[in-house]
Amino acid sequence: MELEKRLREKDAAATRKIMEPTLTQKEEKEALQRSKSQQNNDISNFRKVSRQEYLKKRELKKLDELWDDIEDEEYLFEGVHVTEKECQEMRYKKEMYRLAKKRAEEVDEIMEYKMPEAYDFDGCVNQEKRFSVALQHHRDTGGEKMNPFAEQEAWEKHQIGKAILNFGARDRKKQTQDYEYVFADQIEFIKTSVLDGVKYENELPREIDASFAKTMLQKLQDDRKTLPIYSYREELLQAVEDHQVLVIVGETGSGKTTQIPQYLHEAGYTKKGKIGCTQPRRVAAMSVAARVAQEMGVKLGHEVGYSMRFEDCTSDRTILKYMTDGMLMRELLGEPDLGSYSVIMVDEAHERTLSTDILFGLVKDIARFRPELKLLISSATLDAEKFSDYFDSSPIFKIPGRRFPVEIHYTKAPEADYLDAAIVTVLQIHVTQPAGDVLVFLTGQEEIEAAEEILKHRTRGLGTKIAELIICPIYANLPTDLQAKIFEPTPEGARKVVLATNIAETSLTIDGIKYVIDPGYCKLNSYNPRTGVESLLVTPISRASALQRAGRSGRTGPGKCFRLYTAYTYHHELEDNTIPEIQRTNLANVALMLKKMGINDLINFNFMDSPPLEALVKALEQLFALDALNSRGELTKTGSRMAELPLDPMLSKMIVASDKYKCSEEIISIAAMLSVGNSIFYCPKDKQVHADTARMNFHVGNVGDHIALLKVYNSWKETNFSTQWCYENYIQVRSMKRARDIRDQLQGLLERVEIELTSNPNVLDPIKKAITSGFFLNSAKLQKFGVYRTVKNTQTALIHPTSGLAQVLPRWVIYHELVLTTKEYMRQVTEVKPEWLVEIAPHYYQLKDVEDAGTQKLPRGKGRAAPD
Ligand code: CDP
Ligand code: MG
């Protein structure tokens, strides 16, 4: 108690400190006004006197504060073991206090300059004398015009800075200079504007009943009532009752995703069928489902469940089903009228993912012939008219959100390295700003992991000097148990830093965020239909995104947003809105699914925003080349089988072809490993050599990356899926488990597409041929200096340095993907014989093309009929 009181007093003292510079100005102003009216000609005199008086008082106050500090520290660390350095600092502080006090007493008497005494003439250094000179120096006041307090003020600042650091950044404001002793590379921000708060009138008082401890469930139920959406519950239900299609708009965090399905369930809609709610992101679907299950007091996977590609956590009793938008599209293949659903809620519609956009067209159609189906389109943006127009002018239901004012700060100059700038800003906030959690927007897993490491490293040395910093990463592939960490309340005195991808922009609401750091970037995929290059590039965000990000800091109180770019960039360089994914992605997969649903005329499909015609044509061409469509654009038997597999058309084709080469066991392992992404091998910086050696072990014989992945999977299987084995071989267990999961499901699907499980482990050529059957469009031939030219589009590319063939440089290769990072790279590469291309895809390659490939453009397969 005593300690708390003292800390509070100290806080108050510290708060006063920063007020003073402004007080000086204020006093000066007041003095000025007064003297203007009273004695116009004596302004300067008055000012001088007032300042002198003020400075005297200030000095005494500062001295008192310092003494308080010393006392405090002695009190706090009584009996605690302190290091030699800390002892020294204490001694230094006390001596400074003594000197400053003495000087303060003398300052009135001596105001003229005095020559300091010499102490080291004759070459002999007399320590005692020297010391006395140093002391003397403190007594000297310097010349008349010099500020006799300059030195002391500087010292005070330094001392205060240190003293404050000793007690952490808990709950006080400090001068910005205070942390320069910790971070040399601070960033200067300028505050330019304040994002106005949105008043929320019907705020319900939180019922606090201390007399009995509430159960978790009751508390959650009470929390539900405090959400902005709660007071609109009846109106909303009425609107759903009255209209078939409803566009719902509300500030992120108002409770749309978690509450609306529950309200509908409570109103009885689940008696007529399930309620489905789509999310653009896997993590969001999972975590929201978990939250709703908790609120309803049921087990996740029973009444409330989630479903996504390769992961189904639902059962027969599931009535509230959260799922990715892609998953609902897949369900449409099996159930074209969505007959088991009574309500479909397409959530986060503003994200405009490819699947969301396609879903719009599909559900709009279904709603026409199923009048009892309720359709809710919910979005966080205010561009609701566009959605409403698209859905035949359906009514818009606005949920007034709640947002406190948010201060926007920009950097003075552009930052060269935004990751570094973000980290420095986190530390700056941690040391200088009052309590409140920090949310940092980064672009992806690697960046988040790097930031986490650097932050841990930089705060390690500071020990107890600063308050605890809890670092919580959140990205799509994070295991579920770790995801829960971001929702845990921050312990008192500590600060949580959430390092998140775009997911925290609107999909997930994290309470307690007060500071947002927005570097202004996100990862965006784009696809060039002409070259076939897909890129996942770090791209500047749009202004709409920047606004959303800033808004995240004002949910529970006034917030601050630090933008790591200049105000000029914001106003002149950012786009208004992000381009919808449908206009910048490969459409082959979607085209195949639509064809499977019987939608043949893709060009006239009712798109909200049409994709570029070229991309659509390219997708159809690709499906035709893969033998999924015939020359009339109809689905073939192969295409139909391919559509059953939840994979990209090339991967599906590879699996379908494995039937012919009698190696489906191996091929589904490879497909599963490829589906995990590029996260199989990991390479810690300090053990790079070991990790590289371990990785190259799987490449013995230059078998190519696909076969290497197969070897990894099979070796892991041989060790009975041992975690230890993964550690020893620098392989990520998590990714492997996921690959095993995916493989199991693919195996289950094989039966559905009538492919027999066959294995042919000892001969590699059939396996490679099966791969080629799916990926022959991605062939490339070696030119000079390790540069390849893709046969399809005569695009130049290199083999990715992590490939086992990066040094081998075979003459002919096929690749899994062509990505643009720093250069155009082919990832996951396997050597092929050129005659295989002619053998496997005679409709696409002729012998003469293969012989002089790369020097001339190849036929694209047009004009020839594909084998049906
Ligand atoms: O969808 P919308 O952005 O309108 O809000 P929501 O996702 O339904 O979130 C409403 C509230 O639920 C937020 O205040 C969160 O604090 C809480 N929530 C949570 O605690 N844990 C989750 N996994 C999801 C939401
Ligand atoms: Mg939501």
PDB file of N, CA and C in Angstrom, residues 644-675:
ATOM      1  N   GLU A 644     -13.263 -32.017 -58.151  1.00  0.00           N
ATOM      2  CA  GLU A 644     -13.575 -32.629 -56.862  1.00  0.00           C
ATOM      3  C   GLU A 644     -12.465 -32.411 -55.847  1.00  0.00           C
ATOM      4  N   LEU A 645     -11.254 -32.199 -56.335  1.00  0.00           N
ATOM      5  CA  LEU A 645     -10.124 -32.059 -55.418  1.00  0.00           C
ATOM      6  C   LEU A 645      -9.940 -30.586 -55.047  1.00  0.00           C
ATOM      7  N   PRO A 646      -9.809 -30.301 -53.764  1.00  0.00           N
ATOM      8  CA  PRO A 646      -9.735 -28.903 -53.345  1.00  0.00           C
ATOM      9  C   PRO A 646      -8.334 -28.328 -53.553  1.00  0.00           C
ATOM     10  N   LEU A 647      -7.851 -28.409 -54.759  1.00  0.00           N
ATOM     11  CA  LEU A 647      -6.486 -27.963 -55.048  1.00  0.00           C
ATOM     12  C   LEU A 647      -6.496 -27.144 -56.327  1.00  0.00           C
ATOM     13  N   ASP A 648      -5.360 -26.517 -56.593  1.00  0.00           N
ATOM     14  CA  ASP A 648      -5.249 -25.796 -57.852  1.00  0.00           C
ATOM     15  C   ASP A 648      -5.332 -26.780 -59.013  1.00  0.00           C
ATOM     16  N   PRO A 649      -5.845 -26.325 -60.166  1.00  0.00           N
ATOM     17  CA  PRO A 649      -6.043 -27.266 -61.278  1.00  0.00           C
ATOM     18  C   PRO A 649      -4.782 -28.055 -61.649  1.00  0.00           C
ATOM     19  N   MET A 650      -3.622 -27.435 -61.586  1.00  0.00           N
ATOM     20  CA  MET A 650      -2.423 -28.182 -61.988  1.00  0.00           C
ATOM     21  C   MET A 650      -2.130 -29.316 -61.022  1.00  0.00           C
ATOM     22  N   LEU A 651      -2.309 -29.026 -59.709  1.00  0.00           N
ATOM     23  CA  LEU A 651      -2.095 -30.089 -58.714  1.00  0.00           C
ATOM     24  C   LEU A 651      -3.148 -31.191 -58.882  1.00  0.00           C
ATOM     25  N   SER A 652      -4.379 -30.774 -59.118  1.00  0.00           N
ATOM     26  CA  SER A 652      -5.437 -31.781 -59.283  1.00  0.00           C
ATOM     27  C   SER A 652      -5.135 -32.651 -60.491  1.00  0.00           C
ATOM     28  N   LYS A 653      -4.668 -31.998 -61.545  1.00  0.00           N
ATOM     29  CA  LYS A 653      -4.355 -32.761 -62.755  1.00  0.00           C
ATOM     30  C   LYS A 653      -3.241 -33.762 -62.476  1.00  0.00           C
ATOM     31  N   MET A 654      -2.240 -33.318 -61.717  1.00  0.00           N
ATOM     32  CA  MET A 654      -1.132 -34.198 -61.373  1.00  0.00           C
ATOM     33  C   MET A 654      -1.661 -35.440 -60.651  1.00  0.00           C
ATOM     34  N   ILE A 655      -2.614 -35.233 -59.730  1.00  0.00           N
ATOM     35  CA  ILE A 655      -3.165 -36.371 -58.992  1.00  0.00           C
ATOM     36  C   ILE A 655      -3.989 -37.271 -59.917  1.00  0.00           C
ATOM     37  N   VAL A 656      -4.810 -36.639 -60.744  1.00  0.00           N
ATOM     38  CA  VAL A 656      -5.615 -37.449 -61.669  1.00  0.00           C
ATOM     39  C   VAL A 656      -4.692 -38.271 -62.575  1.00  0.00           C
ATOM     40  N   ALA A 657      -3.579 -37.670 -62.999  1.00  0.00           N
ATOM     41  CA  ALA A 657      -2.658 -38.375 -63.903  1.00  0.00           C
ATOM     42  C   ALA A 657      -1.895 -39.495 -63.206  1.00  0.00           C
ATOM     43  N   SER A 658      -1.772 -39.402 -61.874  1.00  0.00           N
ATOM     44  CA  SER A 658      -0.991 -40.426 -61.160  1.00  0.00           C
ATOM     45  C   SER A 658      -1.645 -41.795 -61.288  1.00  0.00           C
ATOM     46  N   ASP A 659      -2.938 -41.799 -61.606  1.00  0.00           N
ATOM     47  CA  ASP A 659      -3.653 -43.050 -61.799  1.00  0.00           C
ATOM     48  C   ASP A 659      -3.012 -43.833 -62.940  1.00  0.00           C
ATOM     49  N   LYS A 660      -2.719 -43.097 -63.982  1.00  0.00           N
ATOM     50  CA  LYS A 660      -2.141 -43.723 -65.179  1.00  0.00           C
ATOM     51  C   LYS A 660      -0.720 -44.238 -64.903  1.00  0.00           C
ATOM     52  N   TYR A 661       0.037 -43.499 -64.114  1.00  0.00           N
ATOM     53  CA  TYR A 661       1.439 -43.873 -63.870  1.00  0.00           C
ATOM     54  C   TYR A 661       1.614 -44.760 -62.638  1.00  0.00           C
ATOM     55  N   LYS A 662       0.486 -45.150 -62.042  1.00  0.00           N
ATOM     56  CA  LYS A 662       0.488 -46.073 -60.898  1.00  0.00           C
ATOM     57  C   LYS A 662       1.384 -45.592 -59.755  1.00  0.00           C
ATOM     58  N   CYS A 663       1.248 -44.352 -59.394  1.00  0.00           N
ATOM     59  CA  CYS A 663       2.056 -43.848 -58.285  1.00  0.00           C
ATOM     60  C   CYS A 663       1.255 -42.848 -57.457  1.00  0.00           C
ATOM     61  N   SER A 664      -0.049 -43.111 -57.265  1.00  0.00           N
ATOM     62  CA  SER A 664      -0.873 -42.118 -56.562  1.00  0.00           C
ATOM     63  C   SER A 664      -0.431 -41.904 -55.112  1.00  0.00           C
ATOM     64  N   GLU A 665       0.083 -42.952 -54.461  1.00  0.00           N
ATOM     65  CA  GLU A 665       0.578 -42.807 -53.078  1.00  0.00           C
ATOM     66  C   GLU A 665       1.619 -41.691 -53.008  1.00  0.00           C
ATOM     67  N   GLU A 666       2.587 -41.792 -53.908  1.00  0.00           N
ATOM     68  CA  GLU A 666       3.683 -40.826 -53.898  1.00  0.00           C
ATOM     69  C   GLU A 666       3.186 -39.435 -54.274  1.00  0.00           C
ATOM     70  N   ILE A 667       2.311 -39.400 -55.277  1.00  0.00           N
ATOM     71  CA  ILE A 667       1.858 -38.101 -55.776  1.00  0.00           C
ATOM     72  C   ILE A 667       1.033 -37.347 -54.737  1.00  0.00           C
ATOM     73  N   ILE A 668       0.193 -38.069 -53.991  1.00  0.00           N
ATOM     74  CA  ILE A 668      -0.581 -37.300 -52.991  1.00  0.00           C
ATOM     75  C   ILE A 668       0.334 -36.816 -51.857  1.00  0.00           C
ATOM     76  N   SER A 669       1.412 -37.554 -51.577  1.00  0.00           N
ATOM     77  CA  SER A 669       2.364 -37.047 -50.582  1.00  0.00           C
ATOM     78  C   SER A 669       2.982 -35.747 -51.083  1.00  0.00           C
ATOM     79  N   ILE A 670       3.369 -35.758 -52.358  1.00  0.00           N
ATOM     80  CA  ILE A 670       3.991 -34.560 -52.929  1.00  0.00           C
ATOM     81  C   ILE A 670       2.986 -33.409 -52.941  1.00  0.00           C
ATOM     82  N   ALA A 671       1.759 -33.712 -53.343  1.00  0.00           N
ATOM     83  CA  ALA A 671       0.738 -32.659 -53.386  1.00  0.00           C
ATOM     84  C   ALA A 671       0.506 -32.067 -51.999  1.00  0.00           C
ATOM     85  N   ALA A 672       0.480 -32.947 -50.998  1.00  0.00           N
ATOM     86  CA  ALA A 672       0.259 -32.466 -49.629  1.00  0.00           C
ATOM     87  C   ALA A 672       1.418 -31.580 -49.190  1.00  0.00           C
ATOM     88  N   MET A 673       2.632 -32.028 -49.498  1.00  0.00           N
ATOM     89  CA  MET A 673       3.806 -31.240 -49.101  1.00  0.00           C
ATOM     90  C   MET A 673       3.818 -29.893 -49.819  1.00  0.00           C
ATOM     91  N   LEU A 674       3.428 -29.878 -51.076  1.00  0.00           N
ATOM     92  CA  LEU A 674       3.410 -28.612 -51.820  1.00  0.00           C
ATOM     93  C   LEU A 674       2.318 -27.678 -51.274  1.00  0.00           C
ATOM     94  N   SER A 675       1.237 -28.279 -50.770  1.00  0.00           N
ATOM     95  CA  SER A 675       0.128 -27.462 -50.282  1.00  0.00           C
ATOM     96  C   SER A 675       0.436 -26.761 -48.971  1.00  0.00           C
TER      97      SER A 675
END
